[in-house]
Coordinates of C-alpha atoms and ligand atoms in Angstrom, one line a residue:
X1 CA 0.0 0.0 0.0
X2 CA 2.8 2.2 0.8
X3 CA 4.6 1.1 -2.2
X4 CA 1.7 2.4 -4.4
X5 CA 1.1 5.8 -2.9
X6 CA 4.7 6.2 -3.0
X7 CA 4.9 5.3 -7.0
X8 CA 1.4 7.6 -7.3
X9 CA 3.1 10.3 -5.9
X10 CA 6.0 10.6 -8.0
X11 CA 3.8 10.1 -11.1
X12 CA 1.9 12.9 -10.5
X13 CA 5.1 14.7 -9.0
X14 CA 5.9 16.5 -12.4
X15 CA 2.6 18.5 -12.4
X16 CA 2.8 19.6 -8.6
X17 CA 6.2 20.9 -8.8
X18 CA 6.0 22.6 -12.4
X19 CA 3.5 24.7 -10.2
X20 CA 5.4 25.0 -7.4
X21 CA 8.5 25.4 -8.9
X22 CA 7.6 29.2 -9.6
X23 CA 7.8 30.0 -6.4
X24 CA 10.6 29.4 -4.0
X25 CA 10.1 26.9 -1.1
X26 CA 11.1 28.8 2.0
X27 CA 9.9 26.3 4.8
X28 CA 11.2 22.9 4.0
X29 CA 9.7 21.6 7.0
X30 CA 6.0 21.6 6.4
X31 CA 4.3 20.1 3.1
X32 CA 1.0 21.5 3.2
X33 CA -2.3 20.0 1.8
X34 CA -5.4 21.7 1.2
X35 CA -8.7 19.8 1.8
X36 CA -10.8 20.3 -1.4
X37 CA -14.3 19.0 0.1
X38 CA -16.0 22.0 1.1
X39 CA -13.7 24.5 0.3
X40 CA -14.1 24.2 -3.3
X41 CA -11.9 23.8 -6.6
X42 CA -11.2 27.9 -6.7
X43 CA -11.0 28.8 -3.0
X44 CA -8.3 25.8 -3.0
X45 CA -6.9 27.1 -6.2
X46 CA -6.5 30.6 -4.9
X47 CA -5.3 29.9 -1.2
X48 CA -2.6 27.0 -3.1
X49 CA -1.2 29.9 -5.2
X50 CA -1.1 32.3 -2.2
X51 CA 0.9 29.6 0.2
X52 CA 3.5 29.2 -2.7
X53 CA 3.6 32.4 -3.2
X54 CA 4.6 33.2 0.1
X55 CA 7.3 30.3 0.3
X56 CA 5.0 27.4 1.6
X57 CA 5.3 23.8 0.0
X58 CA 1.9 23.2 -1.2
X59 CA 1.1 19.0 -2.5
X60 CA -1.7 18.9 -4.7
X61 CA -2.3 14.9 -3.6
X62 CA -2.2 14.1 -0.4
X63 CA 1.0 12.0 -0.3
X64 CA 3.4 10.6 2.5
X65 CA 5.4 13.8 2.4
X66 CA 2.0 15.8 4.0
X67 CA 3.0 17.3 7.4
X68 CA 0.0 19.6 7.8
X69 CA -3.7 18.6 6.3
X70 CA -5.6 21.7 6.4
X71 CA -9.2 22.1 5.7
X72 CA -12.5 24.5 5.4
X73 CA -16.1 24.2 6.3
X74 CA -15.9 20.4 6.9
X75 CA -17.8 18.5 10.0
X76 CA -15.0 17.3 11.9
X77 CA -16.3 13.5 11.2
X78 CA -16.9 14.2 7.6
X79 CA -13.1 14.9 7.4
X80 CA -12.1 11.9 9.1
X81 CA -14.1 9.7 7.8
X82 CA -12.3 10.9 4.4
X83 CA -9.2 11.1 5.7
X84 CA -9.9 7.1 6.7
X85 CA -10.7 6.3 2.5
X86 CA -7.9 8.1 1.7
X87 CA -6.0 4.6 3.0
X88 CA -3.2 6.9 4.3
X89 CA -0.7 5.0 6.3
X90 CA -0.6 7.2 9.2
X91 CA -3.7 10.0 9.3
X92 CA -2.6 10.6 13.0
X93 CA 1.4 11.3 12.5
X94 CA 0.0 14.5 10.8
X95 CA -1.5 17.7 11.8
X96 CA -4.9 17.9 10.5
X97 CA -5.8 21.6 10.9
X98 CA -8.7 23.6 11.1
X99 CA -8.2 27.1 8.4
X100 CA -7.3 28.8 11.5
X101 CA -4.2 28.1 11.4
X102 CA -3.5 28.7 7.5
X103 CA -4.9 32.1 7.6
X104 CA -3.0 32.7 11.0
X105 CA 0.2 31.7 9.0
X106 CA -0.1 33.7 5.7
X107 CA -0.8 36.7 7.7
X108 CA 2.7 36.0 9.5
X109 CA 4.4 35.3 6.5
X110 CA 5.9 31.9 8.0
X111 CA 4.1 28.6 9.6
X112 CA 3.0 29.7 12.7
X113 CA 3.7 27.1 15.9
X114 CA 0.8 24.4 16.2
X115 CA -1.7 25.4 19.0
X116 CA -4.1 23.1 20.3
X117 CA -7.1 25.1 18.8
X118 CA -5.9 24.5 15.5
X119 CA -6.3 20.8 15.2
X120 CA -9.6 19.5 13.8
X121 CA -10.4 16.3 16.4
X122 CA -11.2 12.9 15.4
X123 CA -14.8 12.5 17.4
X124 CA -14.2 9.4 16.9
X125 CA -11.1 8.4 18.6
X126 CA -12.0 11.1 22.0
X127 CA -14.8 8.8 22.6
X128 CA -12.8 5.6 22.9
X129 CA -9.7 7.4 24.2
X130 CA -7.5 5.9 20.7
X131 CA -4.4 4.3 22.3
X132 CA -2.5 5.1 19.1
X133 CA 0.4 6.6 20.3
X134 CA 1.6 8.8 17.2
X135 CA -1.6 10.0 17.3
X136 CA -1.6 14.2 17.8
X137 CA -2.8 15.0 21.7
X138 CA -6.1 16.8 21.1
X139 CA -8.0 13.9 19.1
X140 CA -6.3 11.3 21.2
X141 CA -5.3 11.9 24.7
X142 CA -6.3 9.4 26.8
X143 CA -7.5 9.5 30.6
X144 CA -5.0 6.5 31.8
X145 CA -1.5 7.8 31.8
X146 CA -0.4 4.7 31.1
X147 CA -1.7 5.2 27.0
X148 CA 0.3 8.9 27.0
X149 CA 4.1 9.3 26.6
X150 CA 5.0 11.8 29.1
X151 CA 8.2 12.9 28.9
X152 CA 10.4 15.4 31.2
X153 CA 9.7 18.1 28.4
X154 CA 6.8 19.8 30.2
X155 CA 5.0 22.4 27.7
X156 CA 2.7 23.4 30.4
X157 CA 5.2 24.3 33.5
X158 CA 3.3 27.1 34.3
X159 CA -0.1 25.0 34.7
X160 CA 1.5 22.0 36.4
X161 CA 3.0 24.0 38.8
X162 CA 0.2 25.6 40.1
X163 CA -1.8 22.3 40.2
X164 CA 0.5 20.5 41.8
X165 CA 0.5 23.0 44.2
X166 CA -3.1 22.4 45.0
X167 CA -2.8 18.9 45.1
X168 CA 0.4 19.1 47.6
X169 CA -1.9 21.2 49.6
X170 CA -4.6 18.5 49.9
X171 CA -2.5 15.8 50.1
X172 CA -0.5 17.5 53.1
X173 CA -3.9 18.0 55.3
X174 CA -4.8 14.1 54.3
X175 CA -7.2 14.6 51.8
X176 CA -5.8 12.2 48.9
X177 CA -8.8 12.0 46.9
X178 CA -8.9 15.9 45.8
X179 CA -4.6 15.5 45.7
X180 CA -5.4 12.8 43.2
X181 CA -7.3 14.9 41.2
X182 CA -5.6 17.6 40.7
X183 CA -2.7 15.6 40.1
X184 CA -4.1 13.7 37.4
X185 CA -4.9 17.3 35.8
X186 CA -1.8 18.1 36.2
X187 CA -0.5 14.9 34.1
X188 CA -2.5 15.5 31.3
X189 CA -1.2 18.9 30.8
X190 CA 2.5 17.2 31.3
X191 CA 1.8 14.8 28.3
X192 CA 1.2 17.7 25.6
X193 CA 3.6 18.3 22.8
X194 CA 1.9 21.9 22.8
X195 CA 0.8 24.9 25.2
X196 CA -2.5 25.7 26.2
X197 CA -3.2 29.2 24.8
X198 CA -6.8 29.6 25.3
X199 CA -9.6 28.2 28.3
X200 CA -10.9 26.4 24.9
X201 CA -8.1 24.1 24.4
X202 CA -8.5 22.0 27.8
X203 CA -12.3 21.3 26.6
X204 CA -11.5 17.8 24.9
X205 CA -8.8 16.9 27.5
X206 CA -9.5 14.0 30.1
X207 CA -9.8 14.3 33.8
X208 CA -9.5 18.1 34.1
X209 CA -12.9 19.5 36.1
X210 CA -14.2 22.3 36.6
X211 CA -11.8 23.2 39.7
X212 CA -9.0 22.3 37.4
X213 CA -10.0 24.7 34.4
X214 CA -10.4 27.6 36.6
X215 CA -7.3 27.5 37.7
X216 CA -5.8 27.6 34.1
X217 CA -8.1 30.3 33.1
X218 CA -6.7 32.3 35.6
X219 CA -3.3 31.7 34.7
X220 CA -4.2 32.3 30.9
X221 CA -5.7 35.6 31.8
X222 CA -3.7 36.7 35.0
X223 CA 0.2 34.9 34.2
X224 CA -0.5 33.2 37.7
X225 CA -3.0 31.7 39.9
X226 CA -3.8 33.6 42.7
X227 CA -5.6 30.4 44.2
X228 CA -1.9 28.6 44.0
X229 CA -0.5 32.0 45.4
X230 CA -2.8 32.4 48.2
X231 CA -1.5 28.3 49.4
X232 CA 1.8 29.2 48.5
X233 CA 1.1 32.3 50.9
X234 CA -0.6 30.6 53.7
X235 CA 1.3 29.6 57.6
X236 CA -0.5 26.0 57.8
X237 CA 0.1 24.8 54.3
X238 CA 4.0 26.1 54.8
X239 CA 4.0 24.3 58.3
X240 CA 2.4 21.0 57.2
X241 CA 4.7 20.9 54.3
X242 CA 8.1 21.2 56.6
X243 CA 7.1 18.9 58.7
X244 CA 6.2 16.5 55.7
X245 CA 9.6 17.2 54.2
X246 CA 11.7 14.8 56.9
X247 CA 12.2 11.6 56.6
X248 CA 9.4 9.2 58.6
X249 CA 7.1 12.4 59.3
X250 CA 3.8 11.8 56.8
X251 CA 0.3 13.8 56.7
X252 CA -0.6 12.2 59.9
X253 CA 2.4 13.4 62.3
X254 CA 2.6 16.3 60.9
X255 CA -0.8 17.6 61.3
X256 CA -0.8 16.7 65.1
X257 CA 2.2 18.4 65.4
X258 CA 0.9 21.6 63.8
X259 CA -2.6 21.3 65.8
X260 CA -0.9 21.2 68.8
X261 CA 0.7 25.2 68.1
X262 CA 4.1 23.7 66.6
X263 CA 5.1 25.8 63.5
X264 CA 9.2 25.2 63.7
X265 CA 11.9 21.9 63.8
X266 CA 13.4 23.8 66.8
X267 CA 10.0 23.8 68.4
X268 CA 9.1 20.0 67.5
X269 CA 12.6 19.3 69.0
X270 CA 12.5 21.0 72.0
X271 CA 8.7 20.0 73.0
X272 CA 9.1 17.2 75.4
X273 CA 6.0 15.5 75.2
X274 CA 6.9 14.7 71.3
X275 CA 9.0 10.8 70.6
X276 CA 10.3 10.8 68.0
X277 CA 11.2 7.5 66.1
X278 CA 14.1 6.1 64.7
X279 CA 13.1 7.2 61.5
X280 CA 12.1 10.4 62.1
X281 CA 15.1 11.0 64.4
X282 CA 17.4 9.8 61.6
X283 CA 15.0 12.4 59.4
X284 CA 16.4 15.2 61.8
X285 CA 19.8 14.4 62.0
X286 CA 20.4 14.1 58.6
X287 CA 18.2 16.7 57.5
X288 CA 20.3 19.3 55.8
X289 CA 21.3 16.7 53.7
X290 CA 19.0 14.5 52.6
X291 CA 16.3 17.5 51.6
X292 CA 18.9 18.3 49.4
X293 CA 18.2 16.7 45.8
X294 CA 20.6 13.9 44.7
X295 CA 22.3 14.6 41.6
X296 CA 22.7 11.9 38.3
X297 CA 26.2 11.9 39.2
X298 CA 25.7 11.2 42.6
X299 CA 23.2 7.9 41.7
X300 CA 25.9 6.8 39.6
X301 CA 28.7 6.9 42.1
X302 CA 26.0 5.0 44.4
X303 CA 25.5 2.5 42.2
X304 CA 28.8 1.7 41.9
X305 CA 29.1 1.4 45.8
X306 CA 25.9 -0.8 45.5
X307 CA 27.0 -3.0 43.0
X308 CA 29.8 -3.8 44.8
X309 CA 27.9 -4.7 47.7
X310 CA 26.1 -6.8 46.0
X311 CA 27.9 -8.9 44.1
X312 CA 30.4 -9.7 47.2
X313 CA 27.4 -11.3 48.4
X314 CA 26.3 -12.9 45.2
X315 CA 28.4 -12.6 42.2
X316 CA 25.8 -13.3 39.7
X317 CA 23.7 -11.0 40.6
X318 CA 22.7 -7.5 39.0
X319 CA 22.1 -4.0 40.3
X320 CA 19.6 -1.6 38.2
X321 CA 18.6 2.2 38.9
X322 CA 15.2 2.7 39.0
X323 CA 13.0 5.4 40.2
X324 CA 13.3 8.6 38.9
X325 CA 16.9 8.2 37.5
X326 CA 15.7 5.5 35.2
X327 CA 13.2 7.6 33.7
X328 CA 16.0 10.5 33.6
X329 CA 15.3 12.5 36.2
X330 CA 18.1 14.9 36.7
X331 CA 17.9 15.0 40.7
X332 CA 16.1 12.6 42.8
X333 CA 15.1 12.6 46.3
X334 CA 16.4 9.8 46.7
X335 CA 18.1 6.5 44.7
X336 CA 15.9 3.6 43.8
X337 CA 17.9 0.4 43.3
X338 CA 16.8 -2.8 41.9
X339 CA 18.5 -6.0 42.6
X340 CA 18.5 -9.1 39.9
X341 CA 19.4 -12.7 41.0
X342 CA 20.5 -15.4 38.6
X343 CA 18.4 -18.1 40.1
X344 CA 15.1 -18.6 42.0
X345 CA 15.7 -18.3 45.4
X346 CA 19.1 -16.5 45.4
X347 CA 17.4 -13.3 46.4
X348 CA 16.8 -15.2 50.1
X349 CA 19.2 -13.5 52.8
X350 CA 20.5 -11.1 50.1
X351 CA 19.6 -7.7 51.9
X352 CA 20.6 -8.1 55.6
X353 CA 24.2 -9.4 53.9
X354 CA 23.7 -6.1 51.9
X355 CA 23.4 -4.1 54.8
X356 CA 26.2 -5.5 56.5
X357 CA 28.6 -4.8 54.1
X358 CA 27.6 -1.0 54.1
X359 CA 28.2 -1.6 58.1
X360 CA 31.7 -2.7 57.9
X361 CA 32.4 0.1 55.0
X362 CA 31.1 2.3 58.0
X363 CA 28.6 4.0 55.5
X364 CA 25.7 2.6 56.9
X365 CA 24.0 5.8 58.5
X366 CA 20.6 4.6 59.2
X367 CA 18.7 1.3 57.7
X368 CA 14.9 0.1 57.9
X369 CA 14.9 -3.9 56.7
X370 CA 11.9 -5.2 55.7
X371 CA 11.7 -8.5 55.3
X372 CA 9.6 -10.4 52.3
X373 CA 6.4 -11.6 53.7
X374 CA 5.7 -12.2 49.4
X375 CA 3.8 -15.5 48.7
X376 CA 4.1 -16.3 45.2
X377 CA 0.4 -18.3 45.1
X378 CA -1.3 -14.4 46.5
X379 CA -3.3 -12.6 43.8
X380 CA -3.0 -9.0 43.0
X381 CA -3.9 -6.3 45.3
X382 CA -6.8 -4.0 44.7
X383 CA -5.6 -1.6 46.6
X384 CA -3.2 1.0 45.1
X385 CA -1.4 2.6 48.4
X386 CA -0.5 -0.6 49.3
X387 CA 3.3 -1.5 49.7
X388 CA 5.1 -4.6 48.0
X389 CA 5.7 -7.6 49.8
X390 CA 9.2 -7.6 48.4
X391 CA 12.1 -8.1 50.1
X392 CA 13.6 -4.2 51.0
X393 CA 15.4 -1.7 52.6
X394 CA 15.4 2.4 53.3
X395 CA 18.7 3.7 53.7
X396 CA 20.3 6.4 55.0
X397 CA 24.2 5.7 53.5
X398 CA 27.0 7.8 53.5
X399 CA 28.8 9.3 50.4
X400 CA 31.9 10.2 50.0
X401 CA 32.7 13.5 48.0
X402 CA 35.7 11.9 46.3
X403 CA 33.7 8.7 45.0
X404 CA 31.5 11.0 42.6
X405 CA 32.9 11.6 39.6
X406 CA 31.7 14.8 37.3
X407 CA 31.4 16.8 40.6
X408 CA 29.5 20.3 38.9
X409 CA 29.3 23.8 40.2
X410 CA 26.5 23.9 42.8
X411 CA 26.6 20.3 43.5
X412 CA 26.1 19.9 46.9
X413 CA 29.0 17.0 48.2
X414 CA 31.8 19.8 47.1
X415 CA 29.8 22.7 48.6
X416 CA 29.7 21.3 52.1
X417 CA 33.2 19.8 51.3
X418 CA 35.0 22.3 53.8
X419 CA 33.9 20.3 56.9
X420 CA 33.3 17.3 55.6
X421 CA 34.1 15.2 53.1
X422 CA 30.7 13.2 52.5
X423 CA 27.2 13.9 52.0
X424 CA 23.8 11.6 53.3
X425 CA 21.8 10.0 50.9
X426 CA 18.6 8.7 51.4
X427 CA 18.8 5.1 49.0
X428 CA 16.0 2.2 48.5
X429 CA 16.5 -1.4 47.8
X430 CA 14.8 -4.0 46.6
X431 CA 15.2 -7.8 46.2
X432 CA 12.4 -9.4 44.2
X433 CA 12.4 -12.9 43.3
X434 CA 13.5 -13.5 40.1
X435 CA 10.4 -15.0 38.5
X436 CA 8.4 -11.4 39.2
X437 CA 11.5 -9.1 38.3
X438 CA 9.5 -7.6 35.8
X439 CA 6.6 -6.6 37.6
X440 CA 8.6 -4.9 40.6
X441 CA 11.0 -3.3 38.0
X442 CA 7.7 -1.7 36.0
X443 CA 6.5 -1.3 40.0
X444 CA 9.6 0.9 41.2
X445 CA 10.4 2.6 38.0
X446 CA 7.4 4.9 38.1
X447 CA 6.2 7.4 38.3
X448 CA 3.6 6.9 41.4
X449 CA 0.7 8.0 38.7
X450 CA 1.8 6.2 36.0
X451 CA 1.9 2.8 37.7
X452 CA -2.1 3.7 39.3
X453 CA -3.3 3.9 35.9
X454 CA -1.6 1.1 35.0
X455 CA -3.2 -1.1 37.3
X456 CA -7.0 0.9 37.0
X457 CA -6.1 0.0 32.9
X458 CA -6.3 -3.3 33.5
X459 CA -8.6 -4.0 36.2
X460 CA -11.3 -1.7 34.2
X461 CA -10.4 -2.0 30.9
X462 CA -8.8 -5.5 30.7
X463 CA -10.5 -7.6 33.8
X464 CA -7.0 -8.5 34.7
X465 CA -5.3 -7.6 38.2
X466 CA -1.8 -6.3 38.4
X467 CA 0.6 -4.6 41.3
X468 CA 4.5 -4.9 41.7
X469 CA 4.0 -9.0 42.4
X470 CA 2.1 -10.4 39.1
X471 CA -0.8 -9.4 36.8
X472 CA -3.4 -11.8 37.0
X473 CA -6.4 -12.5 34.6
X474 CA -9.7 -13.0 35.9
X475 CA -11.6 -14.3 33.4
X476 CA -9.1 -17.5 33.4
X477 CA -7.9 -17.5 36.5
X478 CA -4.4 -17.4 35.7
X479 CA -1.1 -15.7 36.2
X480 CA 0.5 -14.3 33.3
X481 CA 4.0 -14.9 33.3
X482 CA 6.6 -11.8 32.1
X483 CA 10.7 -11.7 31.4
X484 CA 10.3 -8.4 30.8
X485 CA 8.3 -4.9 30.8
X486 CA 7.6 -5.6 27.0
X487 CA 5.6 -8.7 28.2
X488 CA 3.6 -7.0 30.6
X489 CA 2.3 -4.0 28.1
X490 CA 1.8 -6.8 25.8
X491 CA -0.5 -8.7 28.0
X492 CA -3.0 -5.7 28.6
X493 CA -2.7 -4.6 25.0
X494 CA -1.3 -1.5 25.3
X495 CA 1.5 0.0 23.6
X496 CA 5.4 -0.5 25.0
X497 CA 6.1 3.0 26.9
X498 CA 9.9 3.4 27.7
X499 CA 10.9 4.5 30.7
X500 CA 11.6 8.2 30.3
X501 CA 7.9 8.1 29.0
X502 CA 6.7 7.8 32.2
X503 CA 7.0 10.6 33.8
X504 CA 3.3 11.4 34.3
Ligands
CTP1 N1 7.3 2.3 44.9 C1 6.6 1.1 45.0 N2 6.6 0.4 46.1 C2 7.3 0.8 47.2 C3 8.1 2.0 47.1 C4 8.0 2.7 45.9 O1 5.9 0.7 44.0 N3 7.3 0.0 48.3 C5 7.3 3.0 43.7 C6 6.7 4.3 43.7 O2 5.3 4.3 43.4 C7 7.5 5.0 42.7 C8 8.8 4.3 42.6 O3 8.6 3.2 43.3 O4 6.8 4.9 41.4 C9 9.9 5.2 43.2 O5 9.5 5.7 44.4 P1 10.1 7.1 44.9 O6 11.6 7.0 45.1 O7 9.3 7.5 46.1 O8 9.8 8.1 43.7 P2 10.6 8.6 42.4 O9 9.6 8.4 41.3 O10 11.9 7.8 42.3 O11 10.8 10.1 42.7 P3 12.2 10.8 43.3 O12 13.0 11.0 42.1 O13 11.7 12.0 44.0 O14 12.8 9.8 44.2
MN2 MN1 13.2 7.7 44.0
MN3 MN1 12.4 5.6 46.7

């Protein structure tokens, strides 16, 4: 099929460029094509000539080489349904515009950038949520995050921002639900290759509500939100959210702490009816550090120190970054480590032997064990917030400022080099069996959001179960078995998202 477009094409190529050849081509990197239906043989004619004579590539078939489908006048079906018997072999790898953006670009004398208002929608496809990933984001963005590729490139900063914002300050006084929601907003807007211009251009986007738009019509109209502002501004949010920031201190702690009239560390620390535990005590004496992003470099210089760990333990086995770094993160709050064994079984004992090691290096600054209470017979939890059953361990280890290699300006081991000579990283571990790798490498990867819809993808739209441990089909009553990652998108039907595509 793509053989005889192709072979159409350059047929019919004479008579296009003899036209076009007139005129020099000025933007090489936008073919345009002009929708006849509707607009009419002249009004094509006329617009054709005034494109080329302004330097635009006009086709007069719609070929391969079509970046940008524009058209007049038609019913947004009634042009996809065309576009469909036009057998093209990718409708959605193009931008299929409304005139808008045409006569918004002759007036400027170049292509103007793509804004979501421009692009005609495929009715179709936002009713079923299309999975098609090359697919342009207003006809096809779906409401699981698990069917967008959200990359680090964030169009929408501005938006996110103040959403998150919003959801930080629910999810601080314990009200996950709303936090959900208007993190889920937020992740939409991540996943667009484009900025919202206009209140308009959220209308055919998933899982924003009425909260959520207002918020980006005020930004839109105001350059901020005064909603986000006013959180940003206010003495229990602020409070709540210190507190929240050390280690072992969650919603919970923190809001007894601030309803009994605490507002500072010094105040929490000095207020003897308050125990701390060994977490949280480890959360204030490491503090400083530890709030303190870890850098890429700094990972990597962990994962050596890891890996060597490890393998003295069991040589065969394999050390992975996940988390955040293995979707590309820049700067983590901490460093998520998988850990592969060869065989069944070997991962038994692993940790604790782990952990010693760090002991005798004397880098061991703090260490919660959890031991595996995973059976490999249990089914898939429902629940989302619930933990793995894995084997694993929260760390508090030492690092020393000459073991990281590509120290930069600003980093913070060097700038706290004068009194010491290492910094405190907060690091995770885990030891899955070997025949579930998969599942707790998709688990820990990430992000928190993308992994949710993940599992609500299959339990609502596939009948199967999944979590960290196994994805489980209930209409058979089986396990399905997975090597990889690969295996597990292929299982719910869904299309392979890499890594650093899942950073909703
Ligand atoms: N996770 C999990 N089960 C756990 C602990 C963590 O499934 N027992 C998942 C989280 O949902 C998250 C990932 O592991 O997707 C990493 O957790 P975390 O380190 O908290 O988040 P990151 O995405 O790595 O963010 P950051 O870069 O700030 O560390
Ligand atoms: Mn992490
Ligand atoms: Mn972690």
């Amino acid at each position: 099929m793509f053989q005889t477009a192709f072979q159409t094409r350059k047929r019919r190529r004479p008579d296009v460029t003899s036209t076009q050849c007139h005129e020099e081509v000025k933007f090489r990197d936008v073919t345009l094509y002009l929708v006849e239906k509707r607009m009419g043989k002249s009004r094509r004619n006329f617009l054709t000539n005034l494109a080329r004579s302004k330097g635009f590539l006009v086709e007069n078939v719609l070929s391969v080489h079509v970046t940008h489908i524009v058209s007049e006048g038609n019913a947004p079906q009634e042009l996809w349904n065309w576009l469909e018997e036009q057998n093209l072999r990718e409708p959605h790898a193009k931008h299929v515009l409304n005139i808008s953006w045409f006569t918004e670009s002759m007036s400027a004398g170049q292509p103007v950038p793509v804004e979501m208002r421009h692009y005609i929608l495929n009715p179709a496809l936002e009713q079923r949520s299309c999975p098609c990933p090359s697919a342009k984001p207003m006809s096809t963005v779906s409401p699981y995050a698990c069917q967008r590729r959200t990359t680090l490139e964030n169009h929408n900063k501005i938006f996110t921002d103040a959403l998150e914002v919003l959801a930080e300050s629910f999810e601080v006084n314990g009200n996950q639900g709303s936090s959900l929601a208007f993190r889920r907003a937020a992740s939409v807007l991540k996943s667009l290759p484009v900025v919202l211009k206009r209140p308009e251009d959220t209308q055919h986007l998933p899982g924003l509500g009425e909260y959520s738009n207002a918020i980006i019509e005020d930004i839109i109209e105001c350059g901020a939100s005064s909603k986000a502002q006013e959180i940003l501004n206010d003495e229990r949010y602020r409070t709540l959210k210190l507190f929240n920031s050390v280690f072992g201190v969650g919603p919970k702690t923190a809001g007894s702490w601030y309803y009994r009239g605490l507002r500072s560390f010094e105040q929490v620390l000095t207020e003897p009816t308050i125990t701390l535990n060994r977490m949280q005590t480890a959360g204030f004496m490491f503090y400083e550090d530890i709030s303190k992003p870890v850098s890429r470099s700094e990972a990597d210089a962990l994962k050596i120190i890891v890996e060597e760990a490890v393998t003295s333990v069991n040589s065969s086995a394999t050390v992975t970054i996940t988390g955040g770094f293995r979707r590309a993160k820049e700067f983590g709050h901490d460093v998520d480590f998988i850990i592969r064994t060869a065989e069944p079984g070997q991962e038994d004992g692993l940790l604790p032997m782990v952990i010693d090691r760090f002991k005798s290096q004397s880098i061991l600054l703090y260490s919660d064990f959890q031991e595996s209470t995973f059976d490999l017979r249990q089914r898939p939890n429902h629940q989302f917030e619930a933990m793995d059953n894995f084997q694993k361990c929260f760390l508090i280890l030492k690092l020393k400022r000459d073991q990281v290699t590509d120290i930069r300006d600003g980093d913070e081991v060097r700038d706290r080099g004068q009194c010491r000579d290492w910094r405190a990283v907060r690091v995770d571990l885990v030891a899955p069996p070997i025949e579930r790798y998969a599942f707790a490498l998709l688990g820990w990867t990430g992000s928190a959001l993308f992994g949710r819809d993940l599992r609500r993808f299959a339990r609502l739209e596939r009948g199967k179960l999944l979590d960290n441990h196994a994805l489980y089909d209930k209409a058979t009553n089986t396990f399905l078995p997975a090597d990889t990652e690969e295996d597990i998108f292929a299982h719910l039907g869904l299309e392979y998202i890499e890594p650093w595509q899942r950073n909703a």
